[in-house]
Tab-separated table of C-alpha atoms and ligand atoms in Angstrom:
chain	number	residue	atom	x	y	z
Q	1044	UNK	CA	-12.496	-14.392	2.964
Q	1045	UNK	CA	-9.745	-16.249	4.958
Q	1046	UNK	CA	-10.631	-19.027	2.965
Q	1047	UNK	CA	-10.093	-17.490	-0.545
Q	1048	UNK	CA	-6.759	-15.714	1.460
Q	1049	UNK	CA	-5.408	-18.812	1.986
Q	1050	UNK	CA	-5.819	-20.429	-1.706
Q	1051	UNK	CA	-4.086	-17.278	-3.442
Q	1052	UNK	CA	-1.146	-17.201	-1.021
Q	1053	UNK	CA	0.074	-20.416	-1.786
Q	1054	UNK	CA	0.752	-22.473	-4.929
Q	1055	UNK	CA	-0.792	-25.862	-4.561
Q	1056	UNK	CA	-3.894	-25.321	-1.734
Q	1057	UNK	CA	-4.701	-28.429	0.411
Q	1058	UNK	CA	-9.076	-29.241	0.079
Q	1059	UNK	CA	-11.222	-27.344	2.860
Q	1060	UNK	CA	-11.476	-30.682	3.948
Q	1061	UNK	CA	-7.754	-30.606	4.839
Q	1062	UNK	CA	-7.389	-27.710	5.620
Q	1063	UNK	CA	-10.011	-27.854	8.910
Q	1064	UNK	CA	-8.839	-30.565	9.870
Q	1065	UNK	CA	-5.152	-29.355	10.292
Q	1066	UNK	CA	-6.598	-26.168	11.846
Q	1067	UNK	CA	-8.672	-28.282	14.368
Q	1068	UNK	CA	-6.047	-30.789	14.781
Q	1069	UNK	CA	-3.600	-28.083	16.258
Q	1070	UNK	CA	-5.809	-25.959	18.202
Q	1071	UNK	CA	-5.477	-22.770	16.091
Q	1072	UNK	CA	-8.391	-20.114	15.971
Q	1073	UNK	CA	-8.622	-17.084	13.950
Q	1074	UNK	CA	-8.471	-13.592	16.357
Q	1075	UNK	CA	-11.375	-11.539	15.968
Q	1076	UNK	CA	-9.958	-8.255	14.838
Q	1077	UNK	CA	-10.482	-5.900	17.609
Q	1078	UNK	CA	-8.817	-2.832	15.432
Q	1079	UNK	CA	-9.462	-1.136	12.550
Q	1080	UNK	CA	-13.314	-2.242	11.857
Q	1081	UNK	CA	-15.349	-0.727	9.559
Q	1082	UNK	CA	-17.144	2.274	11.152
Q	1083	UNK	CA	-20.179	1.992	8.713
Q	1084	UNK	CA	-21.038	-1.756	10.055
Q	1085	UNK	CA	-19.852	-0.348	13.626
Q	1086	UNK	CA	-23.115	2.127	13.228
Q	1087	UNK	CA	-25.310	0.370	11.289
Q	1088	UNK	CA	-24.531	-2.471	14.177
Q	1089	UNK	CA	-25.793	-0.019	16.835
Q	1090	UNK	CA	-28.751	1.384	14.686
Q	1091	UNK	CA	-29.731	-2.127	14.455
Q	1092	UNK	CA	-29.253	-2.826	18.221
Q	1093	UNK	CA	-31.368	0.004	19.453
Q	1094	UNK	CA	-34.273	0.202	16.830
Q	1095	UNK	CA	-37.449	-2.023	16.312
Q	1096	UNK	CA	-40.015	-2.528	13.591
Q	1097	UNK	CA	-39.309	-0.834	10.128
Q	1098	UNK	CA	-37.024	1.300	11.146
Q	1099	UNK	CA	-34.935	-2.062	12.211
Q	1100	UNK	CA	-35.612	-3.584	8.680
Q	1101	UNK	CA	-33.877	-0.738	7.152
Q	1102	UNK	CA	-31.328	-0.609	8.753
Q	1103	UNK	CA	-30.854	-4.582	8.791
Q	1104	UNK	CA	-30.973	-4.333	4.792
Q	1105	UNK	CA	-28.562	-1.100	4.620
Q	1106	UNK	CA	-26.116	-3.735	6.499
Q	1107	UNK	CA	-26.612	-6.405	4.236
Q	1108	UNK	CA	-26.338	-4.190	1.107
Q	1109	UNK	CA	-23.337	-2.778	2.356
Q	1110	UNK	CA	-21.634	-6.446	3.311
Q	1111	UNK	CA	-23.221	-7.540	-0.336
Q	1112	UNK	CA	-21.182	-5.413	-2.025
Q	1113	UNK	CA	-17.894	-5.810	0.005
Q	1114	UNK	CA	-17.511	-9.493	-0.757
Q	1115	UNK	CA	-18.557	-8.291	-4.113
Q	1116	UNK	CA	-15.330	-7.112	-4.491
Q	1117	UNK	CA	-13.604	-9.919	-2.683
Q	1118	UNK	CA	-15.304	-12.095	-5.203
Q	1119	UNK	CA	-14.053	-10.710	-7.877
Q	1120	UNK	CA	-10.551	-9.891	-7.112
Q	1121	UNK	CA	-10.329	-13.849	-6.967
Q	1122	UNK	CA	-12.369	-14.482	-10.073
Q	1123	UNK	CA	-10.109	-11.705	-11.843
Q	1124	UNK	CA	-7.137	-13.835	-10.568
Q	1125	UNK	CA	-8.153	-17.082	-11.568
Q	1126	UNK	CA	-8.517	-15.838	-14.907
Q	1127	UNK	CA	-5.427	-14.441	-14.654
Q	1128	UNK	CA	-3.556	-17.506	-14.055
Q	1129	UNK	CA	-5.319	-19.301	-17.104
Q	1130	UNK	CA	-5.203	-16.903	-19.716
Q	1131	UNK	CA	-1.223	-15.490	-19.121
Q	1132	UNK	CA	-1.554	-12.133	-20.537
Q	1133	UNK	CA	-3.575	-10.306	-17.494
Q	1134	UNK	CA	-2.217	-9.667	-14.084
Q	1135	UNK	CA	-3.772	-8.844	-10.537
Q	1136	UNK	CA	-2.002	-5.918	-8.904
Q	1137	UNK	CA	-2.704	-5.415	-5.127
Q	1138	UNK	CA	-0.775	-2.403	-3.848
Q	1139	UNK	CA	-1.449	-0.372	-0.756
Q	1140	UNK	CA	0.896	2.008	1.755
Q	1141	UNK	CA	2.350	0.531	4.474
Q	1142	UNK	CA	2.146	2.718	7.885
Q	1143	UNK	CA	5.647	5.285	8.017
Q	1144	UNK	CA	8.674	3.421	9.020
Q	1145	UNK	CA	10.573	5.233	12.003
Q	1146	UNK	CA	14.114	6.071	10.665
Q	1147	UNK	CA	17.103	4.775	12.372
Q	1148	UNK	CA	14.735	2.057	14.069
Q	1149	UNK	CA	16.242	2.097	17.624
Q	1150	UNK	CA	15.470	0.260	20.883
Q	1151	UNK	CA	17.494	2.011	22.837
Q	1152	UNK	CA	15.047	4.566	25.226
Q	1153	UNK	CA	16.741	7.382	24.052
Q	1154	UNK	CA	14.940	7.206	20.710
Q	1155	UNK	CA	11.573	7.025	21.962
Q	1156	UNK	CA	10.947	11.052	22.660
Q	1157	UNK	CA	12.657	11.648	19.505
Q	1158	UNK	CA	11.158	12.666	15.663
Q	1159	UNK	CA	12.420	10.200	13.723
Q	1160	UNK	CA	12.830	10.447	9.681
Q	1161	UNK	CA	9.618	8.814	8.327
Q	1162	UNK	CA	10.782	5.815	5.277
Q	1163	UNK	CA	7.535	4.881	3.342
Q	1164	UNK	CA	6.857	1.673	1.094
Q	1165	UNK	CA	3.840	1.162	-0.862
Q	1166	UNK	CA	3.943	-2.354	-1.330
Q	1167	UNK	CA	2.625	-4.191	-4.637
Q	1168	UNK	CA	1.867	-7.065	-5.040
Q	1169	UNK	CA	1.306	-9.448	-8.435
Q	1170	UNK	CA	-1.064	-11.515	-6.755
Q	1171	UNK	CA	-1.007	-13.755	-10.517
Q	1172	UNK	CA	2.610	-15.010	-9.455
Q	1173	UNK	CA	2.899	-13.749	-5.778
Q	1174	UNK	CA	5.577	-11.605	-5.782
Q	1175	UNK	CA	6.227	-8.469	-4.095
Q	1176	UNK	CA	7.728	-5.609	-5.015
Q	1177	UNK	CA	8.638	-2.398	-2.295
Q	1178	UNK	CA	8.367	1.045	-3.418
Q	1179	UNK	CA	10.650	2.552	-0.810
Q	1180	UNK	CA	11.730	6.535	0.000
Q	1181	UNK	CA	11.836	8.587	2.689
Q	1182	UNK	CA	10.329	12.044	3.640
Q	1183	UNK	CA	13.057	13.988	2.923
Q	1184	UNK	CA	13.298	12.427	-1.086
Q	1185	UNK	CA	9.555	13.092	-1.367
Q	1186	UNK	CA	5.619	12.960	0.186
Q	1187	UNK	CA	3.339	10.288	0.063
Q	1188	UNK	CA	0.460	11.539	-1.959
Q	1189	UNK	CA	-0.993	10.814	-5.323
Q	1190	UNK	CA	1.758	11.338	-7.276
Q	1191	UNK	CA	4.184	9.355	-4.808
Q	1192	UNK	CA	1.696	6.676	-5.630
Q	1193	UNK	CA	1.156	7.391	-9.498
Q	1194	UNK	CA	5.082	7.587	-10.104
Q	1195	UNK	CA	5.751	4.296	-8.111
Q	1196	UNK	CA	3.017	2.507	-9.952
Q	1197	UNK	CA	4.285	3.888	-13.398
Q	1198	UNK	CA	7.766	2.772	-12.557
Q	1199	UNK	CA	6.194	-1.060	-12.196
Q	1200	UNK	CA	4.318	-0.905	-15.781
Q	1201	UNK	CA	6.953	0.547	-17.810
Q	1202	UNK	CA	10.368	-1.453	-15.598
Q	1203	UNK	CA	8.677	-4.528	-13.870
Q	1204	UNK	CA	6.132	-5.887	-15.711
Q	1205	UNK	CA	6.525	-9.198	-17.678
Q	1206	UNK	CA	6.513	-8.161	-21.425
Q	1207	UNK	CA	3.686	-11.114	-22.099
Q	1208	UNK	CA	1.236	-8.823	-19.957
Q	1209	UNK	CA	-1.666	-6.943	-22.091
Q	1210	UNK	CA	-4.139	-6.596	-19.430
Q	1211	UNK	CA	-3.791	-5.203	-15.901
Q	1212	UNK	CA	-6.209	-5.327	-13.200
Q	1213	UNK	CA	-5.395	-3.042	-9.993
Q	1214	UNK	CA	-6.982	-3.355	-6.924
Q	1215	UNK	CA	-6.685	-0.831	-3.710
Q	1216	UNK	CA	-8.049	1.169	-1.191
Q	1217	UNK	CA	-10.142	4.269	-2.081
Q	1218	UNK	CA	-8.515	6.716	-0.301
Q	1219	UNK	CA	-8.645	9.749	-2.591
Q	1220	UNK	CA	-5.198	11.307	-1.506
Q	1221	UNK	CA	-3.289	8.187	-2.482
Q	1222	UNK	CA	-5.288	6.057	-4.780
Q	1223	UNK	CA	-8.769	7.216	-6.265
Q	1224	UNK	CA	-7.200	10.428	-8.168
Q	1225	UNK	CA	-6.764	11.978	-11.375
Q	1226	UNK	CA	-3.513	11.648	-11.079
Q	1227	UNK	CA	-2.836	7.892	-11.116
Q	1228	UNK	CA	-5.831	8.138	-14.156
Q	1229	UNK	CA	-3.680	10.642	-16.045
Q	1230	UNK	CA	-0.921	7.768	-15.059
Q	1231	UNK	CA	-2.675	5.218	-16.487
Q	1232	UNK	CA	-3.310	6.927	-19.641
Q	1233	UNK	CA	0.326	7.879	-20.274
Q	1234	UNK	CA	1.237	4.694	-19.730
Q	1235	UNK	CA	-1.005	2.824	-22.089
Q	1236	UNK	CA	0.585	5.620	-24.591
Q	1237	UNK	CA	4.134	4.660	-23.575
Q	1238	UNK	CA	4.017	0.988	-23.458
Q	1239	UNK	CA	2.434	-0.157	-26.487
Q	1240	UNK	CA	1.487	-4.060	-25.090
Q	1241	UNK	CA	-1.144	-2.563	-22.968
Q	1242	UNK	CA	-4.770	-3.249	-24.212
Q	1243	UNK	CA	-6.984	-2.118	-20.947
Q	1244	UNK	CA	-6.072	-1.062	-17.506
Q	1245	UNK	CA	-9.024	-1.571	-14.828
Q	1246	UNK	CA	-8.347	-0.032	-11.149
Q	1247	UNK	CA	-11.125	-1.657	-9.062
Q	1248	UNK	CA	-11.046	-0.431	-5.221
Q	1249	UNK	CA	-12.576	-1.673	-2.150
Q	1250	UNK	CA	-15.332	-0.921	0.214
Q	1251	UNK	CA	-14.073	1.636	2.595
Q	1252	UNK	CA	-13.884	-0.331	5.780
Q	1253	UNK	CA	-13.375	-3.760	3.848
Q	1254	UNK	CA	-10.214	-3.461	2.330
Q	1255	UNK	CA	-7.937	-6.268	3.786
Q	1256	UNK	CA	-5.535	-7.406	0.954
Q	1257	UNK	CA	-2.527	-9.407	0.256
Q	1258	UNK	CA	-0.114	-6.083	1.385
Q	1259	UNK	CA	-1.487	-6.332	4.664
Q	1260	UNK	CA	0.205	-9.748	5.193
Q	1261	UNK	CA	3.742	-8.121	3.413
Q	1262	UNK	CA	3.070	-5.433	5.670
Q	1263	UNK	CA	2.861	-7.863	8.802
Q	1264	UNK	CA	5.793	-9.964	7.768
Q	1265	UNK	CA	8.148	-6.220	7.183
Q	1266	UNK	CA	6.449	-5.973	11.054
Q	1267	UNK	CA	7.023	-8.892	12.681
Q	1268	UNK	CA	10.805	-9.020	10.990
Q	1269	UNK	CA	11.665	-5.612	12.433
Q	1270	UNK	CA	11.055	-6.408	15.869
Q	1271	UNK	CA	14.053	-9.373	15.140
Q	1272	UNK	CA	16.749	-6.919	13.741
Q	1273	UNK	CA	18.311	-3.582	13.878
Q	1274	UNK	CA	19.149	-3.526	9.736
Q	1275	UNK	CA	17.925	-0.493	7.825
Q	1276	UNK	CA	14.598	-0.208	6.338
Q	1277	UNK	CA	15.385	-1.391	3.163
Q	1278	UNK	CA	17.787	-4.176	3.704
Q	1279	UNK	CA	15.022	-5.568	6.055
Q	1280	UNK	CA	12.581	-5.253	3.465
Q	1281	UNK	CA	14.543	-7.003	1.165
Q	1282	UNK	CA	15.159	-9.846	3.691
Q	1283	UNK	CA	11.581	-10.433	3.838
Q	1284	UNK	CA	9.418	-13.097	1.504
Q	1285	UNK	CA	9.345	-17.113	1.868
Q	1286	UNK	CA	9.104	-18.163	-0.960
Q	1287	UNK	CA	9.751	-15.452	-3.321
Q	1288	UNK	CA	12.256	-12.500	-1.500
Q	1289	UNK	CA	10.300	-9.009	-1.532
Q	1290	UNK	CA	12.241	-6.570	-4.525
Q	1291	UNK	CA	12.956	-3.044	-3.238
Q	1292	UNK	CA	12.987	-0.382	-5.110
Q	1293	UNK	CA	14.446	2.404	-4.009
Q	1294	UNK	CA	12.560	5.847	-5.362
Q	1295	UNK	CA	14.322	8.777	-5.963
Q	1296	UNK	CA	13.759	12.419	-6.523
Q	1297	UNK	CA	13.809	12.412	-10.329
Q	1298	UNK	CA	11.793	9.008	-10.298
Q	1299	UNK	CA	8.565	11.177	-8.714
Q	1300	UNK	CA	6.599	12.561	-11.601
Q	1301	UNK	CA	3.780	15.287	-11.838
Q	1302	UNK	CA	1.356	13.581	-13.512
Q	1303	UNK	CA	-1.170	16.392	-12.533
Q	1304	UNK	CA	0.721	18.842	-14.993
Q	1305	UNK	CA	-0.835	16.753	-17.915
Q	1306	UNK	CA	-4.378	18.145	-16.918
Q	1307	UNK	CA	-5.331	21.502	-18.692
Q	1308	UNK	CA	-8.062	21.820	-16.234
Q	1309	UNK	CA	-10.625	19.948	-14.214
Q	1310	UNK	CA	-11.006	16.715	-15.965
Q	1311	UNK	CA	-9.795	18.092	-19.162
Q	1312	UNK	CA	-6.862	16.050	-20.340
Q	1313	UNK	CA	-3.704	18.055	-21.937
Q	1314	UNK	CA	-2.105	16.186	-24.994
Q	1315	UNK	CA	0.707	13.737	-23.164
Q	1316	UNK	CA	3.800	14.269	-23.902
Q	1317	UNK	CA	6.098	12.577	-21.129
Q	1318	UNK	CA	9.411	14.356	-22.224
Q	1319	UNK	CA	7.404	17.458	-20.872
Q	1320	UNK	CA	6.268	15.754	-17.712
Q	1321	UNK	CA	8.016	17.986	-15.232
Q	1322	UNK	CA	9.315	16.070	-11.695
Q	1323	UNK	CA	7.475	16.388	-8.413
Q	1324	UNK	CA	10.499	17.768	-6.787
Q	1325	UNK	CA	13.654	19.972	-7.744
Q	1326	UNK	CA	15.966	18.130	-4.895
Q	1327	UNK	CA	16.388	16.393	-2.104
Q	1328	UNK	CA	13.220	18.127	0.620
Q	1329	UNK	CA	14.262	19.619	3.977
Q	1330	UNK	CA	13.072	18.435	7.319
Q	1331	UNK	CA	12.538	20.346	9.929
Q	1332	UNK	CA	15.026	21.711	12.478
Q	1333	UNK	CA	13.360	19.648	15.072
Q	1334	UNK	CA	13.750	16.628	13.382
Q	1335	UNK	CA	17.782	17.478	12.155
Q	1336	UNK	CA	18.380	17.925	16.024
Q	1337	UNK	CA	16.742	14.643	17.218
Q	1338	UNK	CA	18.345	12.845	14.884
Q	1339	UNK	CA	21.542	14.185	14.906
Q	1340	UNK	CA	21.562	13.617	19.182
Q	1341	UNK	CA	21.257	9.927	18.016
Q	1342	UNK	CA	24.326	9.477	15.724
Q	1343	UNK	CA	26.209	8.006	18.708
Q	1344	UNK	CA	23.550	5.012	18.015
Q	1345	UNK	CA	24.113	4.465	15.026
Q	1346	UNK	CA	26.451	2.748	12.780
Q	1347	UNK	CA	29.200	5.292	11.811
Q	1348	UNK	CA	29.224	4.248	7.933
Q	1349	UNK	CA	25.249	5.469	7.953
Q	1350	UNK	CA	25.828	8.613	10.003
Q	1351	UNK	CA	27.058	10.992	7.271
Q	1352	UNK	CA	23.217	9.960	5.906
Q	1353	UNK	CA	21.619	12.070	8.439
Q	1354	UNK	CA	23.925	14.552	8.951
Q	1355	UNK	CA	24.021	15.371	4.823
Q	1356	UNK	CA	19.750	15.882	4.852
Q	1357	UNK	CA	18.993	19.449	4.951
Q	1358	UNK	CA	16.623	21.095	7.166
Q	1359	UNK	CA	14.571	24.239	7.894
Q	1360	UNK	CA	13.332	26.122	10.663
Q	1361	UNK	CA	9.788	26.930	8.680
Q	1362	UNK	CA	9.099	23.121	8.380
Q	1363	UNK	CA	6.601	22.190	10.792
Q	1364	UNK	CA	6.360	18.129	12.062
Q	1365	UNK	CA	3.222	16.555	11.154
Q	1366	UNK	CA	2.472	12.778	12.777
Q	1367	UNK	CA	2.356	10.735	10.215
Q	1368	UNK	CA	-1.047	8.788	11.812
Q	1369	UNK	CA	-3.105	12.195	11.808
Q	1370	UNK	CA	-2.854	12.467	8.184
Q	1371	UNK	CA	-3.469	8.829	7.345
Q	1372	UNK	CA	-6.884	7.939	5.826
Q	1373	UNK	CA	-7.723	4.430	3.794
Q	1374	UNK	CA	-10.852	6.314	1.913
Q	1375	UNK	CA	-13.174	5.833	5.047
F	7	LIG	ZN1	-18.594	-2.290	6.763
């Protein structure tokens, strides 16, 4: 896997050969990831551990099944992306949310007891060509479920895409909230209605517990360039790429669609009709009281051109705060 990450991140890959030798030569070492492992290997692990006989060979050929069919999809996210690159008309899309961004991102002590206002950015990224594009709002603009996700992706196909593309191939997590829904299908289906190049969508996801992809490196870099700069979420965003800069784009209220009103009923698909696709949202969302107060105490903080921001978001006393990490799920 790191080697096949390494070949589509960059344009002209040195041989294995090479490659070794470089990573020998200056004493580098891959870390072991010690987060964030799969919980189904975790247990099968421990099954395996602490049984014997047949009971062991099960379990030692659920493992391997269950590995098998996680490269699987490795495997053929880079054969989809060779082919890609040959043929011209099809494009890899990797795209996946990045964890919430704290809004105004302070050092200063004083922030750290405070709510902040949560920014989110589902990153995309045309692995054909490497570039990235940001799908950035914040909470109080709109949520981050399905049809966050649908709308953002919608807004790629019918505004981003190169004109020469007929074919898209999608890759992502399966987490049924965000990605594996009817409403990015009923998406996908208006779009191949509304943008007439289109020949076949395909939305492949990974194995639950396997699902390390191209966004989790834009992810790191938005990350690692945070801790080196106080600018705002989406200027640092922007300042991020090597070789190509990450595009932000920003998503507003009347950019969020409800692709779920296009379903008469369970899996029953209305006629589509976008000019009768209603919005997700009727305005701007308030935050709670809570959250108006904290941030409000940290104007003094903050650049006085971007405190009218936070003092013009509304707010409500019958919101209630919800950490962002206990509603966060990658289809485990
Ligand atoms: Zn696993």
């Amino acid at each position: 896997m790191y080697k096949s990450c390494y070949r589509e991140s960059i344009d002209n890959p040195v041989s294995l050969t090479i490659y070794s030798w470089v990573f020998k030569a200056q004493n580098l070492s891959f870390k072991t990831p010690s987060l964030d492992t799969c919980v189904k290997c975790d247990t099968l692990h421990m099954k395996i551990k602490f049984s014997e006989g047949t009971e062991r060979e099960e379990n030692e050929k659920l493992m391997k099944n269950h590995q098998k069919r996680a490269e699987k999809v490795y495997d053929k996210k880079s054969t989809d992306r060779a082919l890609s690159i040959e043929t011209r008309d099809t494009v890899v899309l990797a795209f996946d949310l990045q964890q919430c961004l704290p809004t105004p991102y302070l050092k200063s002590g004083a922030a750290f007891y405070k709510h902040p206002l949560w920014t989110y950015n589902l990153a995309l990224r045309d692995c054909t060509t490497n570039t990235v594009y940001c799908f950035m709002w914040h909470e109080a603009i709109g949520g981050r479920g399905a049809n966050q996700i649908a709308s953002c992706l919608y807004y790629y196909i019918m505004n981003c895409m190169p004109a020469e593309i007929k074919h898209l191939i999608f890759y992502s997590d399966s987490c049924s909230g965000q990605n594996k829904n009817i409403h990015v299908v009923c998406m996908f289906l208006l779009a191949v209605r509304n943008n007439p190049n289109i020949h076949s969508i395909t939305h492949n996801f990974f194995v639950a517990g396997h699902t390390h992809m191209d966004c989790d490196v834009d992810h790191a870099a938005i990350e690692r360039a945070k801790k080196k700069t106080s600018m705002d979420n989406y200027q640092l965003v922007r300042s991020c790429g090597k070789k190509n800069k990450f595009t932000v784009i920003e998503m507003h209220s009347d950019l969020f669609l409800d692709f779920a009103s296009l379903l008469k009923g369970p899996l029953q698909q209305k006629k589509i009709d976008e000019k009768c696709l209603p919005h997700s949202y009727d305005g701007p969302i308030p935050i709670s009281d809570e959250k108006k107060r904290d941030l409000i105490s940290l104007l003094l903080l903050i650049n006085p051109s971007a405190r009218s921001f936070y003092t013009d978001i509304l707010s409500n006393k019958d919101i209630q705060d919800e950490h962002p990490l206990l509603n966060n799920s990658d289809g485990d």
